[in-house]
Coordinates of C-alpha atoms and ligand atoms in Angstrom, one line a residue:
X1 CA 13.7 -11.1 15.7
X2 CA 11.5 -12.5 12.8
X3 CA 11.6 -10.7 9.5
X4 CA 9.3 -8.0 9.0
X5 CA 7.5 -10.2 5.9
X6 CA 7.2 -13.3 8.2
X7 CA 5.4 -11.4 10.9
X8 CA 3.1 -9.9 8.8
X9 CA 2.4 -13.4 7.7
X10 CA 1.9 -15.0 11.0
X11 CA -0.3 -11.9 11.8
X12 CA -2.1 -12.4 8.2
X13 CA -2.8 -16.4 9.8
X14 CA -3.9 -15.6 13.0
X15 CA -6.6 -13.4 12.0
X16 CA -9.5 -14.3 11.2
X17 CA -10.2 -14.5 7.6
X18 CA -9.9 -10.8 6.0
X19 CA -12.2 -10.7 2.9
X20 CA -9.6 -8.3 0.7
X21 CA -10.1 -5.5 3.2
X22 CA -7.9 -4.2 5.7
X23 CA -10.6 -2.6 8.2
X24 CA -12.9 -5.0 9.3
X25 CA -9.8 -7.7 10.1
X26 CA -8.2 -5.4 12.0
X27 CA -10.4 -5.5 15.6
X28 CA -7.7 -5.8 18.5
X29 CA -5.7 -3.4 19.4
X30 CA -3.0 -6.0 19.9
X31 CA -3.0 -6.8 15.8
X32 CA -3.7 -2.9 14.7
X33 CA -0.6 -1.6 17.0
X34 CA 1.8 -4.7 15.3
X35 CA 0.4 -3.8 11.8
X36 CA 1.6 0.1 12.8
X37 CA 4.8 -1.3 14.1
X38 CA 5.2 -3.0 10.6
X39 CA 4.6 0.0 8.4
X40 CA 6.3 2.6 10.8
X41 CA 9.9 0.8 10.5
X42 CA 9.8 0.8 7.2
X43 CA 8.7 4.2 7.1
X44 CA 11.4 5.4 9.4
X45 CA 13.4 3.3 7.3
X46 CA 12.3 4.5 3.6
X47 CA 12.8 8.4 5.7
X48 CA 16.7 7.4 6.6
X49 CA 17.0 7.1 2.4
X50 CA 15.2 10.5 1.6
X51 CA 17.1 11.9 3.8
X52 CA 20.6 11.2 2.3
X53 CA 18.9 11.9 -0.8
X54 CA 17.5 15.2 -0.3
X55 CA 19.6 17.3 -3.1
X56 CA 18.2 14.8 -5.8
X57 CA 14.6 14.4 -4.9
X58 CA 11.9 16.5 -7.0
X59 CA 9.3 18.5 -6.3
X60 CA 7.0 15.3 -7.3
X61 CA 9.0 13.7 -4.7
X62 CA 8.3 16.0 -1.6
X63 CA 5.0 15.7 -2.6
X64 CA 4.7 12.2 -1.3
X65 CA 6.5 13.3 1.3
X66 CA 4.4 16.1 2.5
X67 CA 1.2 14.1 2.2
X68 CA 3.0 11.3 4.5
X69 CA 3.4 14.1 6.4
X70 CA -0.2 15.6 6.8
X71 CA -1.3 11.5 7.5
X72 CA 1.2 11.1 10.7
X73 CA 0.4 14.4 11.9
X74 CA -3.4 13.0 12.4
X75 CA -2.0 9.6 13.2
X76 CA -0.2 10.8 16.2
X77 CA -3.2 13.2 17.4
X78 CA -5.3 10.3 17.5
X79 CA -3.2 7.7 19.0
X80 CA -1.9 10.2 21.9
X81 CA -5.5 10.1 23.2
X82 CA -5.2 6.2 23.6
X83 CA -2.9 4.8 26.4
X84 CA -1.8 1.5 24.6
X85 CA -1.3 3.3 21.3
X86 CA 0.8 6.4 23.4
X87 CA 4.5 5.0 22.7
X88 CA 3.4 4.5 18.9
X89 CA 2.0 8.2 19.0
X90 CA 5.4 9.4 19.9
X91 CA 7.4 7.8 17.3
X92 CA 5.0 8.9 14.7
X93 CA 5.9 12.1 15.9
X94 CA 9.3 12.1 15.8
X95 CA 8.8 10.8 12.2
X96 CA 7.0 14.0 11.5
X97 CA 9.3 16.0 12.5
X98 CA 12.6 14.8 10.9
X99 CA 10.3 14.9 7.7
X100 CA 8.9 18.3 8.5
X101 CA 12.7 19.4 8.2
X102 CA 13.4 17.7 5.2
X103 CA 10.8 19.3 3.2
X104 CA 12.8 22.6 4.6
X105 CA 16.1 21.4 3.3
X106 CA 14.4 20.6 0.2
X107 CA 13.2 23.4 -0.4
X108 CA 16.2 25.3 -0.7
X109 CA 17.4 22.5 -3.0
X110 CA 14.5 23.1 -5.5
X111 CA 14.7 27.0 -5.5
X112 CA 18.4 26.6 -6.9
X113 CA 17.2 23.8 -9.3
X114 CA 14.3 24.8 -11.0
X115 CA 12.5 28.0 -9.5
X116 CA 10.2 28.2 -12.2
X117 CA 8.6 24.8 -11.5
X118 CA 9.0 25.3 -7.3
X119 CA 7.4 28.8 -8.1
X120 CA 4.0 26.6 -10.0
X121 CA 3.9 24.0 -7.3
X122 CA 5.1 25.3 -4.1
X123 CA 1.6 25.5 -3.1
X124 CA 1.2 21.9 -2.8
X125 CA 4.1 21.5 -0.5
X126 CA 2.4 23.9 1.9
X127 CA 1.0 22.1 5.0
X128 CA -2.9 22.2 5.4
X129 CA -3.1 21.6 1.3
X130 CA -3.6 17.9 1.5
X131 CA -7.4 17.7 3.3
X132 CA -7.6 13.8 4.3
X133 CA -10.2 11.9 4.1
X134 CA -13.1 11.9 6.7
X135 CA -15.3 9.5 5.0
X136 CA -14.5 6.1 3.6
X137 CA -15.9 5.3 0.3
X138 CA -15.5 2.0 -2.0
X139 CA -15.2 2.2 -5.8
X140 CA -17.8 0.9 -8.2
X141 CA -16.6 -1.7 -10.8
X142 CA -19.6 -0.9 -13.0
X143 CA -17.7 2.3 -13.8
X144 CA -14.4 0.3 -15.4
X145 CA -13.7 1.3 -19.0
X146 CA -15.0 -1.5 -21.5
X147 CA -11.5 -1.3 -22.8
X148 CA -8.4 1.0 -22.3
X149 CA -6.7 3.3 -24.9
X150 CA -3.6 1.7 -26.0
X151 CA -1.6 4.8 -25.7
X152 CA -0.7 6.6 -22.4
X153 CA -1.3 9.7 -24.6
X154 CA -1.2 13.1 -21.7
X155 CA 2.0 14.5 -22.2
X156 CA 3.6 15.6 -18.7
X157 CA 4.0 19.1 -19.9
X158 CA 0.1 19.2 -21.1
X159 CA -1.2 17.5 -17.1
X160 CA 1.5 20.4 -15.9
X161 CA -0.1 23.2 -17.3
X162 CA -3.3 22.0 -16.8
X163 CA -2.3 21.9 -13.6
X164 CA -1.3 25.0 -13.0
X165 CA -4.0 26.7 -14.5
X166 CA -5.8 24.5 -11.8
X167 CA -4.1 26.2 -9.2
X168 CA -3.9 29.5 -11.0
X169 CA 0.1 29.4 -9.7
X170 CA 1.1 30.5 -13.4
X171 CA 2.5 33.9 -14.5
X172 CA -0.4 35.0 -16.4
X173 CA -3.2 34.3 -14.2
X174 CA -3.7 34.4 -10.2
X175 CA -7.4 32.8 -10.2
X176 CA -7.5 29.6 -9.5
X177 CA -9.4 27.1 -10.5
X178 CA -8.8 27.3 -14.6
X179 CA -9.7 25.1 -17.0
X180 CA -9.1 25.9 -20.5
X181 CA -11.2 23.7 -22.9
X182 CA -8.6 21.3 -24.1
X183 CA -7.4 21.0 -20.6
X184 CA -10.8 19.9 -19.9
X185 CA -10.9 17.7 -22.9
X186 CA -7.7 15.8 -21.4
X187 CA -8.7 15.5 -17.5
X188 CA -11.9 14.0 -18.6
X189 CA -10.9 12.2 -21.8
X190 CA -12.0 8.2 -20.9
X191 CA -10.1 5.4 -21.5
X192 CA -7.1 6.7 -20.0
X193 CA -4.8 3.8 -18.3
X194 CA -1.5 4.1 -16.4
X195 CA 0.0 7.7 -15.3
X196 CA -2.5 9.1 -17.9
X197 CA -5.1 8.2 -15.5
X198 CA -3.5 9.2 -12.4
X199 CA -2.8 12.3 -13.4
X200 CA -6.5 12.8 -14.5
X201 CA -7.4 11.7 -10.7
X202 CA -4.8 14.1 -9.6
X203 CA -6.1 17.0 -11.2
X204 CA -9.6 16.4 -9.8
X205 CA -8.4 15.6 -6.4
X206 CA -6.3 18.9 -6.4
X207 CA -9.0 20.6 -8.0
X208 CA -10.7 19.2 -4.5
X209 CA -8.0 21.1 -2.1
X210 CA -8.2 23.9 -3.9
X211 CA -11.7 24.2 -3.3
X212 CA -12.9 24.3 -7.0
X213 CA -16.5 23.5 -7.3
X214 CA -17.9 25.3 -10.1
X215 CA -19.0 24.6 -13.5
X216 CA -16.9 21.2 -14.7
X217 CA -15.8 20.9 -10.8
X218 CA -19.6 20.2 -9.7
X219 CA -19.0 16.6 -11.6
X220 CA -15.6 16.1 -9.4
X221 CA -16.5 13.3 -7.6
X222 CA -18.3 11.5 -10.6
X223 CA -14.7 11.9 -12.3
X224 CA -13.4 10.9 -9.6
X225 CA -15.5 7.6 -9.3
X226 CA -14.8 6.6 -12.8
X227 CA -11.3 7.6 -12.2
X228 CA -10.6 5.3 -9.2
X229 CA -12.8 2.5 -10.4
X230 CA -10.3 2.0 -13.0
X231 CA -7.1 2.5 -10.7
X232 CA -8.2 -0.5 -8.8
X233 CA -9.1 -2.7 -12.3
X234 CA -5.8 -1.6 -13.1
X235 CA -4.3 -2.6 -9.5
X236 CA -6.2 -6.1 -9.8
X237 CA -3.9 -6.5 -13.2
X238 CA -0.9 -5.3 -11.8
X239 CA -1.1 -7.9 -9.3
X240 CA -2.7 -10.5 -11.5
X241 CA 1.1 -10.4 -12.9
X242 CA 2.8 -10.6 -9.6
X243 CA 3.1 -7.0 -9.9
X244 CA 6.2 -7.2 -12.6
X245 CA 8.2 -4.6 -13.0
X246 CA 7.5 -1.4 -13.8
X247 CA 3.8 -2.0 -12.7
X248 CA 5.0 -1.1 -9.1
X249 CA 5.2 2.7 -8.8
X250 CA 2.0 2.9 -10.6
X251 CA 0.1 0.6 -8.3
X252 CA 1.9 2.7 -5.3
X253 CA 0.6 5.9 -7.1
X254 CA -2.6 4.9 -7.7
X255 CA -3.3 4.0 -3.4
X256 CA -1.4 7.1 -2.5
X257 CA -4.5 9.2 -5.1
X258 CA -7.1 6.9 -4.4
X259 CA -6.6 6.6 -0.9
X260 CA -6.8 10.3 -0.6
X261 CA -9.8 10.7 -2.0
X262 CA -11.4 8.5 0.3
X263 CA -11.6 5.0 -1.2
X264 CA -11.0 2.5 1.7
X265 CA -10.7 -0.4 -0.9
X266 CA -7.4 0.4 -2.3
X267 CA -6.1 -0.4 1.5
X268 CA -5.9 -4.2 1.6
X269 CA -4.0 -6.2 3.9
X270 CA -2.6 -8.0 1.2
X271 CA -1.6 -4.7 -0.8
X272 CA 0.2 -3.9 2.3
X273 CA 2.1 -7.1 2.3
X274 CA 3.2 -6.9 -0.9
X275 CA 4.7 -3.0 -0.7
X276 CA 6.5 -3.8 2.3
X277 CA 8.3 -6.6 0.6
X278 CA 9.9 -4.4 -1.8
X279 CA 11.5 -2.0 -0.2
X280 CA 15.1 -2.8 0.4
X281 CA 16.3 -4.2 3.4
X282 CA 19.9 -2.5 3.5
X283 CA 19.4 0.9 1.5
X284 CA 15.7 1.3 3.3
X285 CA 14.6 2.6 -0.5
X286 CA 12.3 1.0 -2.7
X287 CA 13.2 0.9 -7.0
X288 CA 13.5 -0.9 -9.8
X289 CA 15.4 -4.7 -8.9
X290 CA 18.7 -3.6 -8.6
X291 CA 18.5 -0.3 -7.6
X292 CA 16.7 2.9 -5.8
X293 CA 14.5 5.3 -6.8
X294 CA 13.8 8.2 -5.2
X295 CA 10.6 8.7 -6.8
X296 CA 9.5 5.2 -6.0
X297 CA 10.6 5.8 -2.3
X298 CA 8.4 9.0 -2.0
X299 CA 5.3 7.2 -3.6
X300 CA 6.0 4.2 -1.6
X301 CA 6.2 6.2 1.9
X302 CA 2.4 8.5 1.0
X303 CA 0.9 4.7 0.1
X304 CA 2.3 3.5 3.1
X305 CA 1.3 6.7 5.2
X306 CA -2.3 6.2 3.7
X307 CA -2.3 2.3 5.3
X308 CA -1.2 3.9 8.9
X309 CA -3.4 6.8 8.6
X310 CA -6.9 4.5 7.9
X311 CA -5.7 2.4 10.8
X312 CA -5.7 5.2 13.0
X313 CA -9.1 6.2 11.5
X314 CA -10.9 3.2 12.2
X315 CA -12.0 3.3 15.7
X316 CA -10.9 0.9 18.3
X317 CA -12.1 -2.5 19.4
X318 CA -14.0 -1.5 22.0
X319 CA -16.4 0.8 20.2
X320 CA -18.5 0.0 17.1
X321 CA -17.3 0.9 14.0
X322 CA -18.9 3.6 12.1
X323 CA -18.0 3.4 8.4
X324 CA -19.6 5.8 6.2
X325 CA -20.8 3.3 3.7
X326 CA -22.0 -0.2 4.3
X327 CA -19.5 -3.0 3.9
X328 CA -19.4 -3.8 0.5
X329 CA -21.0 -7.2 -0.2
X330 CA -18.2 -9.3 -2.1
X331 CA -14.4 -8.6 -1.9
X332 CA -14.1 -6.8 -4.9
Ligands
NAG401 C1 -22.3 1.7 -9.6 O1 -22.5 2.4 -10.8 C2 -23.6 2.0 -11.5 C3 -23.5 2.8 -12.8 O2 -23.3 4.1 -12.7 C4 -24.9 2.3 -10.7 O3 -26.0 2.0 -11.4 C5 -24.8 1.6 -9.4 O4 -25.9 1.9 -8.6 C6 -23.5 1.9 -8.7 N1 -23.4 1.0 -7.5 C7 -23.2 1.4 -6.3 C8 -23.1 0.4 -5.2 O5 -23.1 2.6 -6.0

């Protein structure tokens, strides 16, 4: 059988030519269930890893793996109802399920590691927390900083307890939806670049499931906008460099946010290409170049989830597509 890379090229030729988006290529059912068949393997794959893993992954971890999670769960609903499509349905459900029982086993894991932390974020674990997107959006390069601040400068204990103010998961308060003034200061401080501006998006986008929408939270989606506008200039760099290392978890991160909040952009064909290359062919994991990352692995499998999850979104050949925005007119 051909490699996984060489089919995706031949499929990549025989389609007609793409533009940088992976919807409007994607109009037989014959290429959309061999692009599936692509991304579930490795997923299935990238799961064997986790799996073996399962003592060492974090909470950040299951995180990825929950949202992959919440995507198959709508991916096999939808593809039960359509007969060619049935036999992928049924793997994506025995995918679910094996993961479903990993975030179990984890769980027990993280109580004994670090109960405070599980205690904070636990919530985010939970099914039904991740809402996926029902509308496809694209971002706006207008919105891209005139220049980035040189420092990554939001600690990961600062984002963490602005985060769990956010959630109002900490000891001292039950209400969700907190923000403390310098917490606000940092989530919307511009000129944020790398995993200072993820975490920004994160906080919004959680600030989303949680269902904040007062005060600050009325401007969520104009944070987010900015926010993802600049995840994708910063996507367009990190493959401007062939995607050196470390640029590779981040550019994973940033489709997993990005992608969840609806942003139909950050899924390109070519995008796709290039994460399935790195995962590993023996260990199934994906890491730094000689070695495996859990981390990576988890981010890897909710960017890949993301990719199967709009493809079971967009409807079939043989209806018009509906998308929620007008095709954008150039392919950036
Ligand atoms: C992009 O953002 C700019 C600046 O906010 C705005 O003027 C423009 O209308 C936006 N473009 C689209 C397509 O939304």
């Amino acid at each position: 059988m051909a490699s996984p890379g060489l089919l995706l090229l031949l499929l990549l030729m025989a389609l007609p030519p793409l533009g940088s988006y992976l919807l409007p290529g994607l109009d037989t059912a014959k290429s959309k269930a061999t692009i599936a068949d692509l991304i579930l393997s490795a997923l299935e794959r990238a799961t064997v890893f986790l799996e073996q893993r399962l003592p060492e992954i974090n909470l950040d971890g299951m995180v990825g793996v929950r949202v992959l999670e919440e995507q198959l769960k709508s991916v096999q609903e939808k593809w039960a109802q359509e007969p060619p499509l049935q036999p992928l349905s049924l793997r994506v459900g025995m995918l679910g399920e094996k993961l479903e029982a990993a975030i179990q086993r984890s769980l027990l894991y993280l109580k004994l590691s670090d109960p405070k932390y599980l205690r904070e974020f636990q919530l985010t674990l939970q099914p039904g927390f991740w809402k996926l997107p029902h509308a496809w959006i694209h971002t706006n390069a207008s919105l891209v900083y005139p220049t980035f601040q040189p420092q990554d400068s939001l600690s990961e204990e600062s984002s963490d307890a602005c985060l769990v103010q956010l959630l109002g998961t900490g000891t001292d308060s039950s209400e969700p939806c907190g923000l403390s003034d310098l917490c606000r200061s940092l989530m919307t401080k511009p000129g944020c670049s790398g995993y200072c501006l993820s975490h920004q998006m994160l906080f919004f986008l959680w600030a989303r499931m949680r269902g904040c929408t007062q005060g600050p939270f009325q401007q969520s989606q104009d944070y987010i906008n900015l926010f993802c506008a600049n995840m994708m200039d910063l996507n367009h760099r990190a493959e401007a460099i062939g995607y050196a290392y470390p640029t590779q978890d981040i550019f994973m991160e940033n489709i997993m946010f990005c992608g969840m909040g609806g942003y139909s952009d950050f899924y390109k064909l070519r995008w796709l290409e290039a994460i399935l290359s790195w995962q590993k062919q023996r260990e199934g994991c994906f890491g730094e170049p000689d070695g495996c990352s859990s981390h990576n692995t988890a981010t890897a499998v909710a960017a890949l989830g993301g990719f199967l999850y709009i493809l079971a979104d967009y409807p079939p050949a043989n209806r018009e597509p509906h998308p929620s925005t007008p095709p954008p007119p150039s392919s950036h």
